[in-house]
Coordinates of C-alpha atoms in Angstrom, one line a residue:
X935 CA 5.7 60.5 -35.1
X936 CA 4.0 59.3 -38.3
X937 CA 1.4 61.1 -40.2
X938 CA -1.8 59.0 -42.0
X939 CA -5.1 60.2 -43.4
X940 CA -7.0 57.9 -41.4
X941 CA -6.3 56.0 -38.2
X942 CA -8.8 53.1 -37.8
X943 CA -9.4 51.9 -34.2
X944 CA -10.2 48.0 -33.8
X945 CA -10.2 45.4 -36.1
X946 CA -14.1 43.9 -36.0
X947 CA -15.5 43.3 -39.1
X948 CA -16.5 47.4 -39.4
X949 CA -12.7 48.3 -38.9
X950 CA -11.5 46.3 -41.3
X951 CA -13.9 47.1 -43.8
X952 CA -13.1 50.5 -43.1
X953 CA -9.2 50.1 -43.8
X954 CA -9.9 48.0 -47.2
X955 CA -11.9 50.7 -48.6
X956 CA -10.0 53.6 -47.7
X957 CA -6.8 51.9 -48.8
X958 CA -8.8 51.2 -52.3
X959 CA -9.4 54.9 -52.6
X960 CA -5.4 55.4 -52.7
X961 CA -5.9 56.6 -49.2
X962 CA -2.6 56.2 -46.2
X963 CA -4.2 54.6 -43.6
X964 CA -3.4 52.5 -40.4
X965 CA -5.6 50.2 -38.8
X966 CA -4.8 49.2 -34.8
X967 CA -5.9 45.8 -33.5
X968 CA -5.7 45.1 -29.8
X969 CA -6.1 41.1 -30.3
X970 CA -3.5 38.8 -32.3
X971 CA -5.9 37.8 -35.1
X972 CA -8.7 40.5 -36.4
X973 CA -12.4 40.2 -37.1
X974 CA -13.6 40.9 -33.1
X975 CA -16.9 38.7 -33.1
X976 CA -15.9 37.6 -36.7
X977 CA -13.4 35.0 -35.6
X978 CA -12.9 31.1 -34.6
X979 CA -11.0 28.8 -32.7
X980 CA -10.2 25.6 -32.0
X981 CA -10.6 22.5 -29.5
X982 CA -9.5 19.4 -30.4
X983 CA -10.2 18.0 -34.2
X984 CA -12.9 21.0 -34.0
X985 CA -12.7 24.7 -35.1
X986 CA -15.6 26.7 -34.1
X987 CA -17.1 29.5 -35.5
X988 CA -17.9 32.3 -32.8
X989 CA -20.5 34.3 -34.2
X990 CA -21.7 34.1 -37.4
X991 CA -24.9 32.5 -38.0
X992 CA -26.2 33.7 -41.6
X993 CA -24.3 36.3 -43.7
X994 CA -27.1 39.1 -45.5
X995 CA -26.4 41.1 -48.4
X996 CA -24.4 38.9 -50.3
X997 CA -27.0 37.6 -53.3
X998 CA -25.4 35.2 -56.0
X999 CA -22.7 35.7 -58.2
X1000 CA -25.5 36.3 -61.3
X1001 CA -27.6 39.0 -59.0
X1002 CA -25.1 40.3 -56.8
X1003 CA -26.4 41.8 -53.4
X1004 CA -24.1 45.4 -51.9
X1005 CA -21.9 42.8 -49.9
X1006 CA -20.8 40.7 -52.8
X1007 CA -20.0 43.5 -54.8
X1008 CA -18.0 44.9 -51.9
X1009 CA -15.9 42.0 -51.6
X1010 CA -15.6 42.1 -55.4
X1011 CA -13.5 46.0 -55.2
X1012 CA -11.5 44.1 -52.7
X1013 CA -10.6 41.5 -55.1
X1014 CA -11.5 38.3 -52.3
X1015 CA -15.3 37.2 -54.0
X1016 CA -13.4 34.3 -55.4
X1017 CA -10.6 33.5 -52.8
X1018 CA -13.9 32.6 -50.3
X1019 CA -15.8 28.9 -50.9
X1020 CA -19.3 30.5 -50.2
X1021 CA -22.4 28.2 -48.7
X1022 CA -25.0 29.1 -49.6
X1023 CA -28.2 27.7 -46.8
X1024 CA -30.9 26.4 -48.6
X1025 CA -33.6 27.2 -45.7
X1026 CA -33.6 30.2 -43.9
X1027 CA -34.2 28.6 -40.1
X1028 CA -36.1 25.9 -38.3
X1029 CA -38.8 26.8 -35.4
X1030 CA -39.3 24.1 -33.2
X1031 CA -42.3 24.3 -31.2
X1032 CA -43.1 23.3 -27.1
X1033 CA -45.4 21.0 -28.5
X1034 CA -42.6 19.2 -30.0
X1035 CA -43.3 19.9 -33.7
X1036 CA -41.5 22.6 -36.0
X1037 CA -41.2 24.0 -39.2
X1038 CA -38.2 24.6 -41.3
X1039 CA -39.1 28.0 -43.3
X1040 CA -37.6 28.0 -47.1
X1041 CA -35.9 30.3 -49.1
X1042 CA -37.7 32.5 -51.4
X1043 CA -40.9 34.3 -51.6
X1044 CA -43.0 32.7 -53.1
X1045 CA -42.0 29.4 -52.0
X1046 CA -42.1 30.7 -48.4
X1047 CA -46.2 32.0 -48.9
X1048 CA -47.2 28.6 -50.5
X1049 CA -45.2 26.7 -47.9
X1050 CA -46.6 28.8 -44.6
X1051 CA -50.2 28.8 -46.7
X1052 CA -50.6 25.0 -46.4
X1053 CA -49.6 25.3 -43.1
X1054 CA -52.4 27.7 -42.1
X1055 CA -54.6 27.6 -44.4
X1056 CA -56.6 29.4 -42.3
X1057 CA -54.4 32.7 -42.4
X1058 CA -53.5 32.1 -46.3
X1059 CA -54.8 35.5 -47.5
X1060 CA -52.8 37.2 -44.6
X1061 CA -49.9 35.5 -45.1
X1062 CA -49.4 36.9 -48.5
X1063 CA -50.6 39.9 -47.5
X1064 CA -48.0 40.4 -44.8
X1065 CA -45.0 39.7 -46.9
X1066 CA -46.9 42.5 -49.7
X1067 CA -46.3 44.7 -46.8
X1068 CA -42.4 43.3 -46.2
X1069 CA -41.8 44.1 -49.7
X1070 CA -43.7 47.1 -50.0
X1071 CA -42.5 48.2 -46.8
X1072 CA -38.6 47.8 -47.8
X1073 CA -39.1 49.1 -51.1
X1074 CA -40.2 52.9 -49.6
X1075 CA -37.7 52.4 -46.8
X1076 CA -34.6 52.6 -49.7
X1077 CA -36.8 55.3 -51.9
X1078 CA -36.5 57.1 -48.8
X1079 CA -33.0 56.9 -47.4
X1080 CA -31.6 57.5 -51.3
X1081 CA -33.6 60.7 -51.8
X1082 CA -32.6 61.5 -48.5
X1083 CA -28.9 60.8 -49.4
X1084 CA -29.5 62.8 -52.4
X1085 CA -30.2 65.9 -50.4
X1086 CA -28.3 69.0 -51.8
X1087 CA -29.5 70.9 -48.2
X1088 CA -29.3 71.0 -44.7
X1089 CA -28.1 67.1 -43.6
X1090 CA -31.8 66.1 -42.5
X1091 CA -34.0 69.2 -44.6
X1092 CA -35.3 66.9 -47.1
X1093 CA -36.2 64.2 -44.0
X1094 CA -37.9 67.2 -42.2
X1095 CA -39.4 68.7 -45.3
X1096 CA -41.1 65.3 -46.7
X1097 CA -41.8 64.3 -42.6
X1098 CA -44.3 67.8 -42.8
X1099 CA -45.4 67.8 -46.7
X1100 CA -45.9 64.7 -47.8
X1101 CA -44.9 61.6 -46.2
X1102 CA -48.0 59.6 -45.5
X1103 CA -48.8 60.6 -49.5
X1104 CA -45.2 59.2 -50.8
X1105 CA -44.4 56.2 -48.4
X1106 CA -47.5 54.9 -46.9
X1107 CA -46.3 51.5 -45.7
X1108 CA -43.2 53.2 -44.2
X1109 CA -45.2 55.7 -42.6
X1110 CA -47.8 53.1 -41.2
X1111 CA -45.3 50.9 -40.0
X1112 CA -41.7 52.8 -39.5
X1113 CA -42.7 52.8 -35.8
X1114 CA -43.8 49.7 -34.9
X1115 CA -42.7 46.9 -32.8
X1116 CA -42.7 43.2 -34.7
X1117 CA -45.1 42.2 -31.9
X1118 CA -47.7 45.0 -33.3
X1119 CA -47.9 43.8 -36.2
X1120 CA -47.8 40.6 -36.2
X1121 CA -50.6 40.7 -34.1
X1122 CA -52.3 42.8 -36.9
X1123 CA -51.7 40.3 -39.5
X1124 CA -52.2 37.1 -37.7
X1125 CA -54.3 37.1 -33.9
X1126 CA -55.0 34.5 -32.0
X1127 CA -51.6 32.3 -33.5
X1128 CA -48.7 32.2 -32.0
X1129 CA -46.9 29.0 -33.8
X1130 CA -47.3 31.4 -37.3
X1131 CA -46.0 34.5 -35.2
X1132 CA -43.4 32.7 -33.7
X1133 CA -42.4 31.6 -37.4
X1134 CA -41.8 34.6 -38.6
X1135 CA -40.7 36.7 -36.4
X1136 CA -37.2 34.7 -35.6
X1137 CA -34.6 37.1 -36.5
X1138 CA -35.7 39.2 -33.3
X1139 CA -32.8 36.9 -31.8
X1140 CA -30.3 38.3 -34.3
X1141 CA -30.8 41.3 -32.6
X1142 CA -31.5 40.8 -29.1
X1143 CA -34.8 42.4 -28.4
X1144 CA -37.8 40.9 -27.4
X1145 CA -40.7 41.3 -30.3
X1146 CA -42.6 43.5 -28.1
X1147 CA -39.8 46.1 -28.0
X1148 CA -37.8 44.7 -31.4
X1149 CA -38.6 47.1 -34.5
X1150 CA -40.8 45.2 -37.0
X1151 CA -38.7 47.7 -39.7
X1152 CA -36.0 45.7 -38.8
X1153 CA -37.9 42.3 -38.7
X1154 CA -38.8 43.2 -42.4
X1155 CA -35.7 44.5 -43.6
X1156 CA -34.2 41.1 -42.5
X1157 CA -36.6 38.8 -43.7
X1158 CA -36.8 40.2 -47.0
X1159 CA -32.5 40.7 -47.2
X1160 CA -32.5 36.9 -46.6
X1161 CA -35.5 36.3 -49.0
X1162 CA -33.8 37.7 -51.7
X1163 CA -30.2 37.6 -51.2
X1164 CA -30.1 34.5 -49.8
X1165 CA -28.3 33.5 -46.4
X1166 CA -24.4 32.5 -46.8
X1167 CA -21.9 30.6 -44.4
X1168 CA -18.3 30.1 -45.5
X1169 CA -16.0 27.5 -45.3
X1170 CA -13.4 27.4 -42.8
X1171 CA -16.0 30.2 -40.7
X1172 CA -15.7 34.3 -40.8
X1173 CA -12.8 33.8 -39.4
X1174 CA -11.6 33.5 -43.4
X1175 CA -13.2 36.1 -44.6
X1176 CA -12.1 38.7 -42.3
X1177 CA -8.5 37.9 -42.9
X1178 CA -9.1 37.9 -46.0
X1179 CA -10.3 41.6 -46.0
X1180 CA -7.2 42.2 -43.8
X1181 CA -5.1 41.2 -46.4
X1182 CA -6.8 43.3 -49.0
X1183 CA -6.4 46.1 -47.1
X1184 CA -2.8 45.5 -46.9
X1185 CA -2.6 44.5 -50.4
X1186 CA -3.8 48.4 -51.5
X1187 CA -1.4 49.7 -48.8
X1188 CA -3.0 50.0 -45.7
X1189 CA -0.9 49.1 -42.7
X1190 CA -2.3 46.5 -40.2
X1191 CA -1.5 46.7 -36.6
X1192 CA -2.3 43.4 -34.8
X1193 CA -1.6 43.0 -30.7
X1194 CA -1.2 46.5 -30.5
X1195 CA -4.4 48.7 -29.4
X1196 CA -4.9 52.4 -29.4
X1197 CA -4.2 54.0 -26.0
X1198 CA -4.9 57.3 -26.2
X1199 CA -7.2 59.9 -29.0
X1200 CA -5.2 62.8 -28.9
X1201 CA -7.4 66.0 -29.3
X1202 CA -6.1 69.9 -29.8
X1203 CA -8.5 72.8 -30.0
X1204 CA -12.0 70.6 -30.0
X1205 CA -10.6 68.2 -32.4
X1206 CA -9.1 64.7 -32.8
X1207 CA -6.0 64.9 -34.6
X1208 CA -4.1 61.4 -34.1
X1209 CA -4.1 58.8 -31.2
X1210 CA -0.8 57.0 -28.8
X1211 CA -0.6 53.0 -29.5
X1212 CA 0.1 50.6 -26.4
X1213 CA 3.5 51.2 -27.4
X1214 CA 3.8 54.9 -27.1
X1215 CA 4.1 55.5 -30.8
X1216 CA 2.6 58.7 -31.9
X1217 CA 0.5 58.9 -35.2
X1218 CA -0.8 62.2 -36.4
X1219 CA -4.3 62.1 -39.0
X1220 CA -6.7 63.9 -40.8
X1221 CA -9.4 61.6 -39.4
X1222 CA -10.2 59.0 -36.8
X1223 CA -12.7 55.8 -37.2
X1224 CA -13.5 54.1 -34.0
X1225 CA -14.6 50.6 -34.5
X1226 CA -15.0 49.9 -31.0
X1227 CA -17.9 50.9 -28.8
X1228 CA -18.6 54.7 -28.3
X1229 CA -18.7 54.1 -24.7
X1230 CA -14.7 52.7 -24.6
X1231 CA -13.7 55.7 -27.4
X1232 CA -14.8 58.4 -25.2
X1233 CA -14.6 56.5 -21.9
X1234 CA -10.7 55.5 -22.0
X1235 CA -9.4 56.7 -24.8
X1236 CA -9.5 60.3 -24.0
X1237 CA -9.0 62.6 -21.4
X1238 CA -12.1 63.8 -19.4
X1239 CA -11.9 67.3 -20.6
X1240 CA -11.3 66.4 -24.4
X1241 CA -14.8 64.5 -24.0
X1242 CA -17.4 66.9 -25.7
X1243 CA -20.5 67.7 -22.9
X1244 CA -22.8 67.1 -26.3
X1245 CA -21.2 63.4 -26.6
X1246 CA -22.0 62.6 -23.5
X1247 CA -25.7 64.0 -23.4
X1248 CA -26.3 62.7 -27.0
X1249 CA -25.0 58.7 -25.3
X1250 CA -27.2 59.3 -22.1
X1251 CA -30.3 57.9 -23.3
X1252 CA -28.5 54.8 -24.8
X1253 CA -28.6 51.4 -22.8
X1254 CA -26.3 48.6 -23.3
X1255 CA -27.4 45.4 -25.1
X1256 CA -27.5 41.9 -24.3
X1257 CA -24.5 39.3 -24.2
X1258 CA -24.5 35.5 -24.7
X1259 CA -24.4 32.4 -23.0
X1260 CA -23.0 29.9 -25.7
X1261 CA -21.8 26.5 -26.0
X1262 CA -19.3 24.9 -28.8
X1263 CA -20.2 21.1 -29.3
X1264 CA -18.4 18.9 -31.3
X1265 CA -19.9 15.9 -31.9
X1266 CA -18.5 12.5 -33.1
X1267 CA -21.5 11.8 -35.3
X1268 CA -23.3 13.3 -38.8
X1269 CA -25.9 15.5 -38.1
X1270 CA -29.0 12.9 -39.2
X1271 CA -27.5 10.6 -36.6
X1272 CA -29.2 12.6 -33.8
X1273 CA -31.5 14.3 -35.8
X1274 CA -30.5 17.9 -37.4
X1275 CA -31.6 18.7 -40.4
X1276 CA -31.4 22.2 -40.8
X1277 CA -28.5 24.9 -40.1
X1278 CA -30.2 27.3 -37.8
X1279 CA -33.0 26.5 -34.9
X1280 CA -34.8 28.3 -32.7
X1281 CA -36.5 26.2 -29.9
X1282 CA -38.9 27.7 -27.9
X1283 CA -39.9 26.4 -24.5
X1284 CA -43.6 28.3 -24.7
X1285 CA -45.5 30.5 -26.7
X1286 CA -45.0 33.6 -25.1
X1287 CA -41.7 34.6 -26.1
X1288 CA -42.0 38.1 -24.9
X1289 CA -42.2 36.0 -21.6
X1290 CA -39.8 34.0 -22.2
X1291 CA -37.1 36.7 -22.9
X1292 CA -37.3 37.9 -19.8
X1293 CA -35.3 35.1 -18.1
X1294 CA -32.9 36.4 -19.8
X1295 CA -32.1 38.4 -16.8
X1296 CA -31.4 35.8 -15.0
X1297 CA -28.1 33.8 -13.9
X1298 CA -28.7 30.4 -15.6
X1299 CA -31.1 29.6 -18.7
X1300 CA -34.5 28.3 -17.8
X1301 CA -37.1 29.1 -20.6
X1302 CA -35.1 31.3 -22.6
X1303 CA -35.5 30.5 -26.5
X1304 CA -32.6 28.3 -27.3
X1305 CA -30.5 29.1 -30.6
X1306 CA -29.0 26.7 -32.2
X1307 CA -26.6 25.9 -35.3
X1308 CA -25.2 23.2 -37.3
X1309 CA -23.4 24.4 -40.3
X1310 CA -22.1 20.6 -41.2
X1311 CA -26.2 20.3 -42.4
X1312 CA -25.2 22.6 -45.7
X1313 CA -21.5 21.7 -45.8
X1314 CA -20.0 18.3 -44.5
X1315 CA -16.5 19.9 -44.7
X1316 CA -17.4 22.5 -42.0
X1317 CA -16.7 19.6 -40.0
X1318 CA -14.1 16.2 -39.7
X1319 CA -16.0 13.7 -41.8
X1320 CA -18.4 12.0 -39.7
X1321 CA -18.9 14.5 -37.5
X1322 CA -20.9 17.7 -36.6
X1323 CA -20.2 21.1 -34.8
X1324 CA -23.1 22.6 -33.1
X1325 CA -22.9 26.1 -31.6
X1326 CA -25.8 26.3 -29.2
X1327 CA -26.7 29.1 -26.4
X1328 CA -29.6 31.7 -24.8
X1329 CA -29.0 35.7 -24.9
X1330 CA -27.8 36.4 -21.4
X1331 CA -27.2 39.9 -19.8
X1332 CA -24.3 40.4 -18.0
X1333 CA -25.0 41.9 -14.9
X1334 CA -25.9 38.4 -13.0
X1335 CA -22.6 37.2 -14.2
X1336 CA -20.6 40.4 -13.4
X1337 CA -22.1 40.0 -9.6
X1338 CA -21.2 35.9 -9.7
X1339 CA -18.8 35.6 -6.6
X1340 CA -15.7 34.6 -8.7
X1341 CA -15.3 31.3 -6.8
X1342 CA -18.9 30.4 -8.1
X1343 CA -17.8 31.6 -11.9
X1344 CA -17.0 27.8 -12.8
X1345 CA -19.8 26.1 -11.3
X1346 CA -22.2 28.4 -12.7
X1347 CA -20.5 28.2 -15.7
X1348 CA -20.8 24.3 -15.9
X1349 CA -24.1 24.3 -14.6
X1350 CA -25.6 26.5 -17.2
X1351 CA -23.8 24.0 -20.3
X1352 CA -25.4 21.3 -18.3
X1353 CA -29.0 23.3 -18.9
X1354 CA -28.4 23.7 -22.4
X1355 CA -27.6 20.4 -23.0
X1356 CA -30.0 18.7 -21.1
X1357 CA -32.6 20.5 -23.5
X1358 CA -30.3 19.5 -26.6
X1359 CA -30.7 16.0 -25.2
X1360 CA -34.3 16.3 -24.8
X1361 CA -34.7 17.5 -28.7
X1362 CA -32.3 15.2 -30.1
X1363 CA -32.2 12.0 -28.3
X1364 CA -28.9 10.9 -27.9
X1365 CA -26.9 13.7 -27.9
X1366 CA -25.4 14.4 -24.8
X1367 CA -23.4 10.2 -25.9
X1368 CA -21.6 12.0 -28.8
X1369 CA -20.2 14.9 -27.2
X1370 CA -16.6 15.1 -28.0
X1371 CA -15.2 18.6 -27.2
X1372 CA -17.3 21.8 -25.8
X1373 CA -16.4 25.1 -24.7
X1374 CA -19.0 27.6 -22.7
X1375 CA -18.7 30.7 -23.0
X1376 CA -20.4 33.1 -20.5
X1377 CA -21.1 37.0 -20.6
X1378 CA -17.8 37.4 -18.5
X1379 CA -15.9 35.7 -22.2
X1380 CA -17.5 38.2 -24.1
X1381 CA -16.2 40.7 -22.0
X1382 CA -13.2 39.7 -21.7
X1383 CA -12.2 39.0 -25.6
X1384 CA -14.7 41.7 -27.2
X1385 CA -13.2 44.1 -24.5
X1386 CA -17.0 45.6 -25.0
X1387 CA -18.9 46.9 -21.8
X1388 CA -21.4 44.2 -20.1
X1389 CA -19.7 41.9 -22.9
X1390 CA -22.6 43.1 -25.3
X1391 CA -22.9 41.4 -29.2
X1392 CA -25.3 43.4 -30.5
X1393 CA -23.8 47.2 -29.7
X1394 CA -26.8 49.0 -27.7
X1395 CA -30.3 47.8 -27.3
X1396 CA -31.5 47.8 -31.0
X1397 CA -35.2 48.4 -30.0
X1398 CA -37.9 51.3 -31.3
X1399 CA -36.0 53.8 -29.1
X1400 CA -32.5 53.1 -29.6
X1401 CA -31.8 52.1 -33.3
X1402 CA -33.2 52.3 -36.8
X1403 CA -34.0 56.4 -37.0
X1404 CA -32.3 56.6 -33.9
X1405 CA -28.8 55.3 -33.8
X1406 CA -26.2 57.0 -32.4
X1407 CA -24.4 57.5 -34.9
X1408 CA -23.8 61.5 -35.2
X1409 CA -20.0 61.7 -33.8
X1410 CA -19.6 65.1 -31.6
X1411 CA -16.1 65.2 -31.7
X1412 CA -14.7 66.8 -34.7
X1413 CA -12.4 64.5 -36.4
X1414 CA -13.7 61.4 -35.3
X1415 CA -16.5 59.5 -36.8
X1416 CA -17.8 55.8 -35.9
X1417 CA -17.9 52.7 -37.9
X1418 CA -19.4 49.6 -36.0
X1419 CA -23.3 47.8 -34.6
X1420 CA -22.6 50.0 -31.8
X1421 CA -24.1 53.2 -34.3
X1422 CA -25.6 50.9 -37.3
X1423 CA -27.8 48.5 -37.0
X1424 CA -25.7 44.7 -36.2
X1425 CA -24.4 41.9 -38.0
X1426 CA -22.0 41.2 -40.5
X1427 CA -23.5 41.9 -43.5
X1428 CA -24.5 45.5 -42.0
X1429 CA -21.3 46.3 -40.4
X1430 CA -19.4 45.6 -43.7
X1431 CA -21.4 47.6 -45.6
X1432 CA -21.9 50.9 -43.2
X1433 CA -18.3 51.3 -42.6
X1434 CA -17.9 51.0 -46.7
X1435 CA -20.1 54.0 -46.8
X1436 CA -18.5 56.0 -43.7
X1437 CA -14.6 55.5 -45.1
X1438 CA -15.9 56.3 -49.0
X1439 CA -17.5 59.2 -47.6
X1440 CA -14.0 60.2 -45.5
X1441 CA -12.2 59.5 -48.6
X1442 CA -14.1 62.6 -50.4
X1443 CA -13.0 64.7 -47.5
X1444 CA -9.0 64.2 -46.8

């Protein structure tokens, strides 16, 4: 048996982060990864002359190395800022249109309202209106949560005691809009036009909830993150910088356990006091942080009657999120060859993508908004030279694909690249000729390498019931506290930067 202060469960980018903090703060801690290489989503492979980034599409909370955001200064205790070649994207995302024409938004406030402004003139006065309200909006939000923070009571007395004195009075915006779905408001600010809607509402994908039921506070927090602090991508994909934090963590003295999972949480008297590896090893600790979902932690790592009745009525309410259907291109020609000029599209088959979203039920893609990246745009070395990668896919959930007859899993499988594709093709003539290497990868891979229930990317459903004020992120297990986008809101930049706070926090207390 060996004793640690911590014992960190899963390797994703929250688990690592986790480790390299707590092994900053002089703390002895061991960190158990399941998989041969860590970083969970965060990670790549390759095919061919090809490596391909899995999920990473634009890193938040970085800023630049003058005005650096939480995430840069992160990396900068950890010592790996400069052992990273950062890429920086100079426009935040394409829209392309059913109509066949698009818009490539820019970086930058400003630049962003005059840009949008001659593009509806019409809706000028509400455009810059609307990101008043982003900023405004995002600027109470952070008042808030640091007075909250701040709180010498009660955890929650000062929330409850502004909530009935004086909210409206001292946050306004947030009070106006803390509760609203993007679709609310951007039918406030701009009625009757979908093409500007559809603009600015594209990180709803990021999440994986419709803008009917996706939190605008969310919408606003992202668009004004990526406004300010720029969007990053990083050469040689995330797969680099989560080994890099590995190392880190190592470097400080945290120990690293790779193809070697947790098996079991071992709990006395109402409390989790260490866990049993896959190898039967016993570790004893003062605290537990489970990277992996909440569902898995209570669901197979402990025994029925260690799982609290209050963990299991606090998860009831809690639905799992959406899942993927991707495919990994590598193409034998530059990007301009076929006609990509930005990093990150989102292609809509219709106006309505409230409507559209909902095919995301189904088995194959049909109208479901089609995400697309092509890093080699911002840096020709993501690639061979004279080629391009292209990651493009639909959210899928799983549960069509986890009732697939497993002889039809292949044909299905092919048949929904074809459908991609085909619309790729139909975009960018001449596409489908310059294919070199692709790899699909269903709701059924996600499951399977993610070992996350219904193969889910984005935690639990992150809309106005299930995330911002309400994630589930209280842990009702003595002991054992959470650290992932299954209790925080997802992505990497999030993820990295809520587990920093969670393990700095545990540091104070063993």
């Amino acid at each position: 048996m060996e004793n640690y202060d911590v014992v960190v469960i899963g390797g994703g980018n929250g688990g690592l982060a986790a480790a390299a903090t707590l092994a900053e703060k002089g703390k002895k801690v061991i960190l158990f990864e399941k998989h041969n290489i860590p970083g969970g989503c965060g990670t790549s492979f390759r095919r061919g002359r090809f490596e391909f980034e899995v999920a990473l599409h634009q890193l938040s909370h970085m800023g630049t190395p003058e005005r650096p955001g939480p995430l840069r200064k992160q990396f900068r205790r950890y010592g790996i800022e400069e052992e990273i070649e950062w890429i920086q994207i100079e426009e935040l995302y394409r829209v392309n249109f059913p109509d066949g024409t698009g818009l490539s938004i820019p970086v930058g406030r400003e630049k962003c309202i005059d840009f949008l402004s001659r593009e509806f003139p019409q809706h000028a006065a509400n455009i810059r209106n609307y990101f008043d309200t982003v900023y405004a909006f995002c600027a109470q939000a952070n008042d808030f949560s640091e007075k909250s923070a701040q709180s010498t009571g009660e955890p929650g007395e000062f929330k409850k005691f502004v909530m009935k004195k004086g909210f409206p009075k001292k946050y306004p915006v947030l009070a106006q809009y803390g509760l609203k779905s993007s679709q609310e408001v951007l039918d406030e600010f701009f009625p009757g036009c979908p093409k500007l809607q559809l603009a600015l509402s594209v990180y709803w994908c990021f999440m994986g909830m419709r803008p009917d039921r996706f939190p605008w506070s969310i919408l606003a927090k992202c668009t004004y993150i990526y406004m300010e602090d720029k969007p990053y991508y990083l050469r040689g994909t995330s797969m680099m910088m989560n080994q890099a934090i590995m190392e880190a963590a190592k470097r400080m003295g945290g120990v690293v356990q790779l193809n070697c999972g947790v098996q079991k949480i071992i709990v006395e008297n109402g409390r989790a006091v260490g866990v049993i590896d896959e190898r039967g090893r016993e570790f004893r600790c003062k605290k537990i942080i489970s990277n992996i979902s909440p569902l898995a932690t209570y669901g197979t790592l402990m025994e029925p009657q260690d799982v609290p009745a209050a963990a299991r009525d606090y998860l009831k309410p809690y639905t799992v999120g959406i899942s993927a259907l991707t495919c990994f291109i590598g193409l034998d020609c530059t990007p301009e060859e076929i006609g990509f000029t930005t990093s990150f599209t989102l292609n809509y088959e219709s106006y309505d993508a409230n409507g559209d979203f909902m095919d995301a039920y189904k088995l194959l893609p049909e109208k479901d908004p089609l995400i697309a990246t092509c890093y080699t745009v911002d840096d020709r070395q993501v690639s061979p030279e004279g080629t391009s990668v292209i990651t493009a896919g639909v959210l899928k959930y799983s549960e069509p694909w986890e009732k697939l007859p497993p002889e039809r899993y292949y044909e299905m499988k092919y048949e929904a690249g074809r459908r991609i594709v085909a619309r790729l093709e139909k975009m960018y003539p001449g596409f489908t000729s310059h294919i070199e290497e692709m790899e699909i990868a269903t709701p059924l891979t996600h499951m399977r390498y993610l070992n996350h229930p219904g193969g889910a990317i984005y935690g639990y459903e992150q809309d106005l019931r299930q995330s911002v004020f309400f994630f589930p992120a209280e842990s009702k297990l003595p002991g054992l506290e959470f650290a992932s986008g299954w209790v925080n809101a997802c992505g990497f930049g999030p993820n990295y930067t809520y587990a920093d706070k969670v393990a700095a926090k545990i540091a104070e207390e063993v």
